[in-house]
Every structure is written in C-alpha cells, then in structure tokens.
mmCIF file of C-alpha atoms in Angstrom:
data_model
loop_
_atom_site.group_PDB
_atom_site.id
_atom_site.type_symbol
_atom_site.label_atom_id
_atom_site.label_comp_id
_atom_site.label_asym_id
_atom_site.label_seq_id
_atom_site.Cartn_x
_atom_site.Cartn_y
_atom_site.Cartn_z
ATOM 1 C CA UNK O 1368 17.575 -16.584 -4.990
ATOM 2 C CA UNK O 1369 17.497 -19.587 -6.699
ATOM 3 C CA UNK O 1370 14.006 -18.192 -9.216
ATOM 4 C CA UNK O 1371 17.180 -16.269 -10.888
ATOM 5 C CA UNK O 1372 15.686 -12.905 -9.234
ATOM 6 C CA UNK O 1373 18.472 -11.159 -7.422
ATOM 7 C CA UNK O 1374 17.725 -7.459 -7.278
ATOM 8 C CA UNK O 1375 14.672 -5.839 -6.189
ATOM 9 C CA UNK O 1376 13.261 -2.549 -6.730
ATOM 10 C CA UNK O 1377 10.345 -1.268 -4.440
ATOM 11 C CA UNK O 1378 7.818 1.395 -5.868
ATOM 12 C CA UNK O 1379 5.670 1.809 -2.315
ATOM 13 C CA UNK O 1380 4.445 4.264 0.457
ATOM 14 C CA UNK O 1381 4.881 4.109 4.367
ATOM 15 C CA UNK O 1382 3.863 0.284 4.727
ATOM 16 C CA UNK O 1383 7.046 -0.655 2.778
ATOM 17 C CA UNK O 1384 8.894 2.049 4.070
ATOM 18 C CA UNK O 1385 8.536 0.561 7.313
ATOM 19 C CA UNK O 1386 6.414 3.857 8.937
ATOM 20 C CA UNK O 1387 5.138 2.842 12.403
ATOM 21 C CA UNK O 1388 2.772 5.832 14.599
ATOM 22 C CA UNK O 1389 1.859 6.460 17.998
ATOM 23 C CA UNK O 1390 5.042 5.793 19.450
ATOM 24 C CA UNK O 1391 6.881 7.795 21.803
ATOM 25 C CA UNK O 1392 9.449 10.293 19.776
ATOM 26 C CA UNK O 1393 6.868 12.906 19.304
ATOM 27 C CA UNK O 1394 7.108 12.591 15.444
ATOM 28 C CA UNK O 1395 4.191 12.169 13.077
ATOM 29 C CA UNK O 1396 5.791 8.772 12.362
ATOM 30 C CA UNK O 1397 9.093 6.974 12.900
ATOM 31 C CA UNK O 1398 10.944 4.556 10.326
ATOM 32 C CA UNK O 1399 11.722 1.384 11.916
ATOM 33 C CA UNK O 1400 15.166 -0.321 10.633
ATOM 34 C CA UNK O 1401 13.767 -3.718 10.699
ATOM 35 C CA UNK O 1402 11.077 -3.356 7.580
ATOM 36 C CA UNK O 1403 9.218 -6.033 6.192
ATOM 37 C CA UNK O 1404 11.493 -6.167 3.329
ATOM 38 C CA UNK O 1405 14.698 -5.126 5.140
ATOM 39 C CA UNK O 1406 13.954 -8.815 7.078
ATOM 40 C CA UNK O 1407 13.653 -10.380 4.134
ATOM 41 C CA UNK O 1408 16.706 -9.433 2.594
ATOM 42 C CA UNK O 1409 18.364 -10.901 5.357
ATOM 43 C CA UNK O 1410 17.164 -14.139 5.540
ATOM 44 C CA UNK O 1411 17.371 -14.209 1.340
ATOM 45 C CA UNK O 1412 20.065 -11.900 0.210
ATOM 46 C CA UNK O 1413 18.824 -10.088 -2.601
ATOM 47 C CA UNK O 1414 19.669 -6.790 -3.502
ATOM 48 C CA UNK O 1415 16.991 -3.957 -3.064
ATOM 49 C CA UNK O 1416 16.740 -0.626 -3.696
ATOM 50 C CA UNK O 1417 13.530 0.663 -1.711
ATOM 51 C CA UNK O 1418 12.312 3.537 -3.279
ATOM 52 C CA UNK O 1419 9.062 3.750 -0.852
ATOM 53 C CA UNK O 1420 7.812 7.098 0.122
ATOM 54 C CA UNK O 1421 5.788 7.959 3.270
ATOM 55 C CA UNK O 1422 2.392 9.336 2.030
ATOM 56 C CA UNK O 1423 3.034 7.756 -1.690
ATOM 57 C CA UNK O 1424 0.086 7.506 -4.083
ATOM 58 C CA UNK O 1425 0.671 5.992 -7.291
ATOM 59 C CA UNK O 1426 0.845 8.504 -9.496
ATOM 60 C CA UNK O 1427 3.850 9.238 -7.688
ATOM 61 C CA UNK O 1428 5.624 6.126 -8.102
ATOM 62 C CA UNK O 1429 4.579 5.817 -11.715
ATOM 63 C CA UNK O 1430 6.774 9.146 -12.626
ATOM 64 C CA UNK O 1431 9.967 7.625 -10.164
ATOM 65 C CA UNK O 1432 9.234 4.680 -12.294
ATOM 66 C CA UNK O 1433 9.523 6.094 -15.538
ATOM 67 C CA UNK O 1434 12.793 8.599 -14.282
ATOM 68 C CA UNK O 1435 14.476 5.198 -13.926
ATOM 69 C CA UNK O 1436 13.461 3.472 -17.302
ATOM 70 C CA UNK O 1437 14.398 6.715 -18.920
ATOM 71 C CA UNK O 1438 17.897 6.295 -17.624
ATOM 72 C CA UNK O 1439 18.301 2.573 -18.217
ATOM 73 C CA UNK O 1440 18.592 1.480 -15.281
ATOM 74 C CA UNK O 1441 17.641 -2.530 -14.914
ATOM 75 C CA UNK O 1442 16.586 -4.875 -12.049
ATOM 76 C CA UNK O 1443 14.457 -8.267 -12.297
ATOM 77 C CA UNK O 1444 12.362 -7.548 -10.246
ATOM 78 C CA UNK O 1445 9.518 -4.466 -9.207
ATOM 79 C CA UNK O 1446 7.172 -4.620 -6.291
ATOM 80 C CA UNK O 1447 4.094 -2.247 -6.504
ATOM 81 C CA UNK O 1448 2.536 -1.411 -3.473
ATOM 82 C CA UNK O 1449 -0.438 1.205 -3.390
ATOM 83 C CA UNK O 1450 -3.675 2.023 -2.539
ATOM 84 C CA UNK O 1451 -3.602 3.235 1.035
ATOM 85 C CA UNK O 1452 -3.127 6.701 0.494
ATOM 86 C CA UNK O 1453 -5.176 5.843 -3.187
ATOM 87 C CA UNK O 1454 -8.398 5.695 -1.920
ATOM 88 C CA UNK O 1455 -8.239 8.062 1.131
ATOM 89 C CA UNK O 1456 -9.423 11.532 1.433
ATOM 90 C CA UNK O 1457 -8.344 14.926 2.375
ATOM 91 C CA UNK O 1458 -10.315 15.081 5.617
ATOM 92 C CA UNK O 1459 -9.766 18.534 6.187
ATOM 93 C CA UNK O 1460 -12.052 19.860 4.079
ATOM 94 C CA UNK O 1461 -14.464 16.905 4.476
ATOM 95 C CA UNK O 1462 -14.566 17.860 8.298
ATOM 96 C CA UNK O 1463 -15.447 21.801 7.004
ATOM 97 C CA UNK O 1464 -18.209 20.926 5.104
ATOM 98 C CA UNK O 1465 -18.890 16.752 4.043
ATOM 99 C CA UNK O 1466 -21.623 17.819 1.237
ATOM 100 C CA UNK O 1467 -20.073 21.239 -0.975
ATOM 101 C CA UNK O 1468 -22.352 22.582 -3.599
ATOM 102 C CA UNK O 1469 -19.355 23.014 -6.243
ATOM 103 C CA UNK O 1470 -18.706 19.159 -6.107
ATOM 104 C CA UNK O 1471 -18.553 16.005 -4.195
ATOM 105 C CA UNK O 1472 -14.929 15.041 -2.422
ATOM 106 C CA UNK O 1473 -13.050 12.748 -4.278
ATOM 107 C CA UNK O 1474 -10.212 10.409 -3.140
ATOM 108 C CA UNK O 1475 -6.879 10.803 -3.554
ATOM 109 C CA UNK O 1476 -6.834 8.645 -6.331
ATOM 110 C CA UNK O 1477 -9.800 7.872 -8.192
ATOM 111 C CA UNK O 1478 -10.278 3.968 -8.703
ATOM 112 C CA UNK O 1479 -10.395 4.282 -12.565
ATOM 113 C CA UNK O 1480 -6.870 6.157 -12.617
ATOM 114 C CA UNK O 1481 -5.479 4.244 -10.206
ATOM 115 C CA UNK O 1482 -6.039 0.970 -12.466
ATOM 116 C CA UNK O 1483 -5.336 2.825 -15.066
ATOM 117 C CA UNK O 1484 -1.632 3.566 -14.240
ATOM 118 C CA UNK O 1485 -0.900 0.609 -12.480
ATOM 119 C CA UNK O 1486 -1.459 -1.156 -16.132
ATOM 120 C CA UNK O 1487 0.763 1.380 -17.549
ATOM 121 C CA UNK O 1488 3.353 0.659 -14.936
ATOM 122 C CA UNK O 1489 3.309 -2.956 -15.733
ATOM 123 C CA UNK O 1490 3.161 -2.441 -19.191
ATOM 124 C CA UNK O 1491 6.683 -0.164 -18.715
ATOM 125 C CA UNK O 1492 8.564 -3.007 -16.684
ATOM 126 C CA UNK O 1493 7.629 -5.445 -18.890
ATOM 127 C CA UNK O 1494 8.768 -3.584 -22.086
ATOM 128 C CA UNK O 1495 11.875 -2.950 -20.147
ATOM 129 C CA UNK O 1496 12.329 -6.778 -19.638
ATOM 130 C CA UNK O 1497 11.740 -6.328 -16.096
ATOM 131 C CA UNK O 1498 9.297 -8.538 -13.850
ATOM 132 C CA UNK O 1499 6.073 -6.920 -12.263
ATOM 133 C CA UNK O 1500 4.882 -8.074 -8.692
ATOM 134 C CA UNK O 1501 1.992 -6.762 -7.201
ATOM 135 C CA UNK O 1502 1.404 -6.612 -3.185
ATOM 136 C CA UNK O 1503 -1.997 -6.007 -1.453
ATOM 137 C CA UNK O 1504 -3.088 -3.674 0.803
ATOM 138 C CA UNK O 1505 -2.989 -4.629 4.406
ATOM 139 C CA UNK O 1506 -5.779 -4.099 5.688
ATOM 140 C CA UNK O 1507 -7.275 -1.190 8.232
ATOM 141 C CA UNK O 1508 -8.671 -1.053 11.406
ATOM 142 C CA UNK O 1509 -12.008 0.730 10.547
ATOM 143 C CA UNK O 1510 -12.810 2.206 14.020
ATOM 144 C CA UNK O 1511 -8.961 3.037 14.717
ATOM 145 C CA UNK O 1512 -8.742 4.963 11.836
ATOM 146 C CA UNK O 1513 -11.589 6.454 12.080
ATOM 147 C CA UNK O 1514 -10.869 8.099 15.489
ATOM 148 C CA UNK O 1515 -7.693 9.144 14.234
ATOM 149 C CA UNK O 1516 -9.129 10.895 11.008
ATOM 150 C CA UNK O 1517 -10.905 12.672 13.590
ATOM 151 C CA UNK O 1518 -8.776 13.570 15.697
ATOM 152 C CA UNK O 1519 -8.230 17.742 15.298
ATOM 153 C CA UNK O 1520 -11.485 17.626 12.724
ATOM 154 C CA UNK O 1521 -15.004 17.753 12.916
ATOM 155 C CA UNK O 1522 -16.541 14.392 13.521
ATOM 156 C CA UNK O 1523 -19.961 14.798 13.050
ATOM 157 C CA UNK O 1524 -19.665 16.002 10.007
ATOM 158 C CA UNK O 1525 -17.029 12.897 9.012
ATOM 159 C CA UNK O 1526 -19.388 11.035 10.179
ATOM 160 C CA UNK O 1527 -22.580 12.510 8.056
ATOM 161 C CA UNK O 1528 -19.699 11.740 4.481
ATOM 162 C CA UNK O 1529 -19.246 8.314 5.886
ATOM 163 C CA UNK O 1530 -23.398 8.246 5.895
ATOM 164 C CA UNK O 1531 -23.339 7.693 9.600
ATOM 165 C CA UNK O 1532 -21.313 4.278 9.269
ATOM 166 C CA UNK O 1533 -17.441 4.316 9.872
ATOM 167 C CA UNK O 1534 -17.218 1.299 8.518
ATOM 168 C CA UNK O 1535 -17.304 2.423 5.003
ATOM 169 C CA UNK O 1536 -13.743 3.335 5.252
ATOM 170 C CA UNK O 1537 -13.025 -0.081 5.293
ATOM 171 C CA UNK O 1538 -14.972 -1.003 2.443
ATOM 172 C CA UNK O 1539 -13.640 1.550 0.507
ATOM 173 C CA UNK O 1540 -10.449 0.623 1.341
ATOM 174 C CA UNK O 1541 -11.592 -3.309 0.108
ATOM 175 C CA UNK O 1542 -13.061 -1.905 -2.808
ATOM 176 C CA UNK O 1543 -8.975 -0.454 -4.177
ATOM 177 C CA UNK O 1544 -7.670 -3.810 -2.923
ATOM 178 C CA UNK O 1545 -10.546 -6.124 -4.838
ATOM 179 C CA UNK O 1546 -10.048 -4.244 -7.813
ATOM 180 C CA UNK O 1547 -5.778 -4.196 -7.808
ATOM 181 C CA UNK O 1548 -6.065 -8.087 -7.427
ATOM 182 C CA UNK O 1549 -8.870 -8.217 -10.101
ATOM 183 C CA UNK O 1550 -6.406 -6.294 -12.367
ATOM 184 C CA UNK O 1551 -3.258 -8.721 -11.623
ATOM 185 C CA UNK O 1552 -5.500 -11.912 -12.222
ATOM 186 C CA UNK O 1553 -6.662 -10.577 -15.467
ATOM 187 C CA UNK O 1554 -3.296 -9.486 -16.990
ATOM 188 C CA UNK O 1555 -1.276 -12.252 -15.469
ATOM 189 C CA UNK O 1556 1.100 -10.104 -13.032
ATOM 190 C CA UNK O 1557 1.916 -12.103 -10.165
ATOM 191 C CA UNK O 1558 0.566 -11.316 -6.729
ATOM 192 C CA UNK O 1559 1.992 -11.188 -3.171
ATOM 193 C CA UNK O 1560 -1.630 -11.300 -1.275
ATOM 194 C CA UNK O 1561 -0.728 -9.467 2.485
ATOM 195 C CA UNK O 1562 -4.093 -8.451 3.032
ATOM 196 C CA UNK O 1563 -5.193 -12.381 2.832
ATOM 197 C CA UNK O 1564 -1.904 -13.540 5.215
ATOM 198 C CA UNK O 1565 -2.576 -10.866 7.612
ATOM 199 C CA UNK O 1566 -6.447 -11.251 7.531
ATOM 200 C CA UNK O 1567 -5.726 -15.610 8.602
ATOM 201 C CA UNK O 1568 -3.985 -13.926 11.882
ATOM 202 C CA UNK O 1569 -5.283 -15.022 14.920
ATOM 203 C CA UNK O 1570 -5.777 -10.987 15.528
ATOM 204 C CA UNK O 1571 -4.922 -8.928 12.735
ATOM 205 C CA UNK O 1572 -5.612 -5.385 15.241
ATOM 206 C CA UNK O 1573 -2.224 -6.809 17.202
ATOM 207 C CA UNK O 1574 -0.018 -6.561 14.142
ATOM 208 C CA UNK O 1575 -1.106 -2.650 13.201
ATOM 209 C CA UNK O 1576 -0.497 0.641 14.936
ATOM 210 C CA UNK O 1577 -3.206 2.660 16.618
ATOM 211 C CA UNK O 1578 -4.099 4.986 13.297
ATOM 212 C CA UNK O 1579 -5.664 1.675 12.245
ATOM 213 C CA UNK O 1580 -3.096 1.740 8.769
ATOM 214 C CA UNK O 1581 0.221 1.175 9.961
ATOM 215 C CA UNK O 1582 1.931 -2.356 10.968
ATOM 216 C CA UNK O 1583 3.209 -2.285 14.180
ATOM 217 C CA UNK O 1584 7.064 -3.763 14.433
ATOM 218 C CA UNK O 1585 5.299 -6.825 15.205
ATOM 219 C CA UNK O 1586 3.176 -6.553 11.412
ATOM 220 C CA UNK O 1587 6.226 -5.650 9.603
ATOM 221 C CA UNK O 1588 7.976 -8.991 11.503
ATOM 222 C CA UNK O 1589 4.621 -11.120 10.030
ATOM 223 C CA UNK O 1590 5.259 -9.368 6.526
ATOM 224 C CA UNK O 1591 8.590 -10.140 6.306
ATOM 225 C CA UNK O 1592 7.475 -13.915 7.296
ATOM 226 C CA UNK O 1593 5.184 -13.722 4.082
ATOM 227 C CA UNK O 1594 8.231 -12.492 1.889
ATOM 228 C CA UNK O 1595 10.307 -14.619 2.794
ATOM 229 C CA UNK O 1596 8.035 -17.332 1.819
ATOM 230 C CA UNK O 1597 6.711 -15.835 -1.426
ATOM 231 C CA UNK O 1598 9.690 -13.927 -3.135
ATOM 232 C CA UNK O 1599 11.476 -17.164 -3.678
ATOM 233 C CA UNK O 1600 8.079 -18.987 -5.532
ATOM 234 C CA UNK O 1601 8.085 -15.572 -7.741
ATOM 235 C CA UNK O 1602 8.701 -16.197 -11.522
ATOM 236 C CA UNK O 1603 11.311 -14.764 -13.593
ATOM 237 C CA UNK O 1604 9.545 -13.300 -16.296
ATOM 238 C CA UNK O 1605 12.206 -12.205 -18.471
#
C-alpha cells in the first residue's frame, strides 16, 4: 500500500477468523474463505499472516505474540482484535447456580487484565519497531445471544445473573469495547472503529449470525468494505 505498510499480522478470535454459525454443516461453526480481511487483501495486496483463533481471548494472543518477537520475526503492521470472548462467561456453571457462596462468576477476562495486556502488547510491537492497530468489537445482538447462551442451560437462573434484564450482556459487552477505545485514544495506537461502521448500518441484526456474535458472510463482506477503506489511511509508525 502506498502508507509503506505491506505485511500484516492478525492477533484475533473467530470474527477475524471469519467463523460464521447456524448454518447447515452440522458443525459448531464453519470458516468462510471470503473473511473480512481475506477481501481486503484482494482488493489491496498486502501480505497477511492471520493468526486468529476461534474462541481467542487475549491472553492468548499476547503469548503467540511474544513466541514471534522471541524469534525475530518482523512485519509493519499488527491488528488486535479482542474482547468478545474477554468479557463473556462460562455459562455452564452460571446456569447451575448464578449466585455461589465461594465467589461471584467472573468473565473470561477481567476488564483490568484485559487493559492491562493489551498495553503490554503494544508496548512489545512498538519496541520491536512494529506498528499497533487496534479494531473494535462488533457489536452483539443482545436477545440473539441471549437465547443461544441458553440454549442446553438453565434460563431462569441466567436470567436471575443477568438481574432479570438480558440486555446487560450488551452493556457488558460496550463496557470492554468503551474501555479498549479509551485505552487506544490515550496511548496514541491507532484505531479501526467496526463497532461504529457496523452500528451506522441501516440494520446491523442483517449483517450477524443468529448466536447474536458472529457476522454473517454478508458482515464479513461490510468489514472488509471498512478495511479496505481504513488500512490504507493507517500510519507507518516505524
């Protein structure tokens, strides 16, 4: 591209991976070919090497982060995309019992780590002369997902963690997002803002699968739109 950034790495989970549900093979999830990111590349013809993991949370991608670093390995660019998985639960044994006397459930990821290591992440790529880019969560469909954390669990008692109001997943989920774009406005890490794009469509519930999380093929066609416009305004840092 003409910003000098030619190669691309891609620490994510199943929304750059390209994951779609609820389709017909009878798997949990399928990978679609055409990925946000995949479409891009096409249309601007940088090298990538996607290293996005269905079911990623960020410690995860901060110890394939470091692997690399540790054996030299350079790029100009790194997209970080996390948060989904972050700031969900393990519904499980939420559904057994929402209020246990030994403790209170805890997400994935709690918010303060998950700033936490995204700085160190950043801090890591830019030591190794490599450029930071942050992308946003795209957002969920609260009562989609809601149904479908439900689905083989016990509702009622979802219901009594979410105190009676499903739509405190989605706030939760706003709550990760707010604070990763606080975090890249205050340490000067540029920002791909999906969640924003996606949120100005007409009908963001026609570009996501039926779990409420996932982009259909028809959300990872409107990401790749918002690559393809943003990658090439992205600044070389180094």
């Amino acid at each position: 591209m003409e910003n000098g950034i030619n190669t691309i790495a891609v620490y994510g989970d199943s929304i750059l991976k390209g994951a779609v549900t609820g389709t017909d093979s009878g798997h949990l999830f399928d990978i679609i070919e055409n990925d946000s990111l995949s479409l891009a590349q096409k249309k601007l013809g940088f090298e990538m090497n996607n290293l996005s993991v269905f079911g990623n949370i960020i410690t995860k991608g901060q110890r394939k982060l470091s692997k690399m670093m540790e054996r030299g390995e350079k790029f100009d660019l790194a997209i970080l995309e996390s948060g989904g998985n972050d700031c969900d639960y393990d519904w499980a044994p939420i559904s057994a019992n929402p209020f246990p006397e030994e403790g209170a459930h805890k997400p994935r990821t709690e918010l303060s780590d998950f700033i936490r290591i995204l700085g160190e992440m950043t801090s890591l790529l830019r030591q190794n002369k490599i450029t930071p880019l942050i992308m946003t969560m795209p957002p969920l469909v609260p009562d989609w997902w809601f149904e479908h954390i439900c689905s083989g669990n016990n509702k009622e008692n979802i219901l009594k963690f979410l105190d009676g109001n499903p739509h405190k997943l989605y706030e939760n989920h706003e709550r990760y997002n707010m604070e990763l774009s606080d975090f890249a406005r205050a340490n000067n890490v540029q920002l791909v803002d999906v969640r924003k794009a996606m949120l100005s469509a007409p009908n963001y519930r026609q570009l996501m699968c039926r779990d409420g999380i996932h982009p259909n093929e028809k959300g990872y066609e409107y990401i790749a739109e918002i690559w393809i416009r943003e990658l090439p305004k992205i600044k070389k840092e180094f």
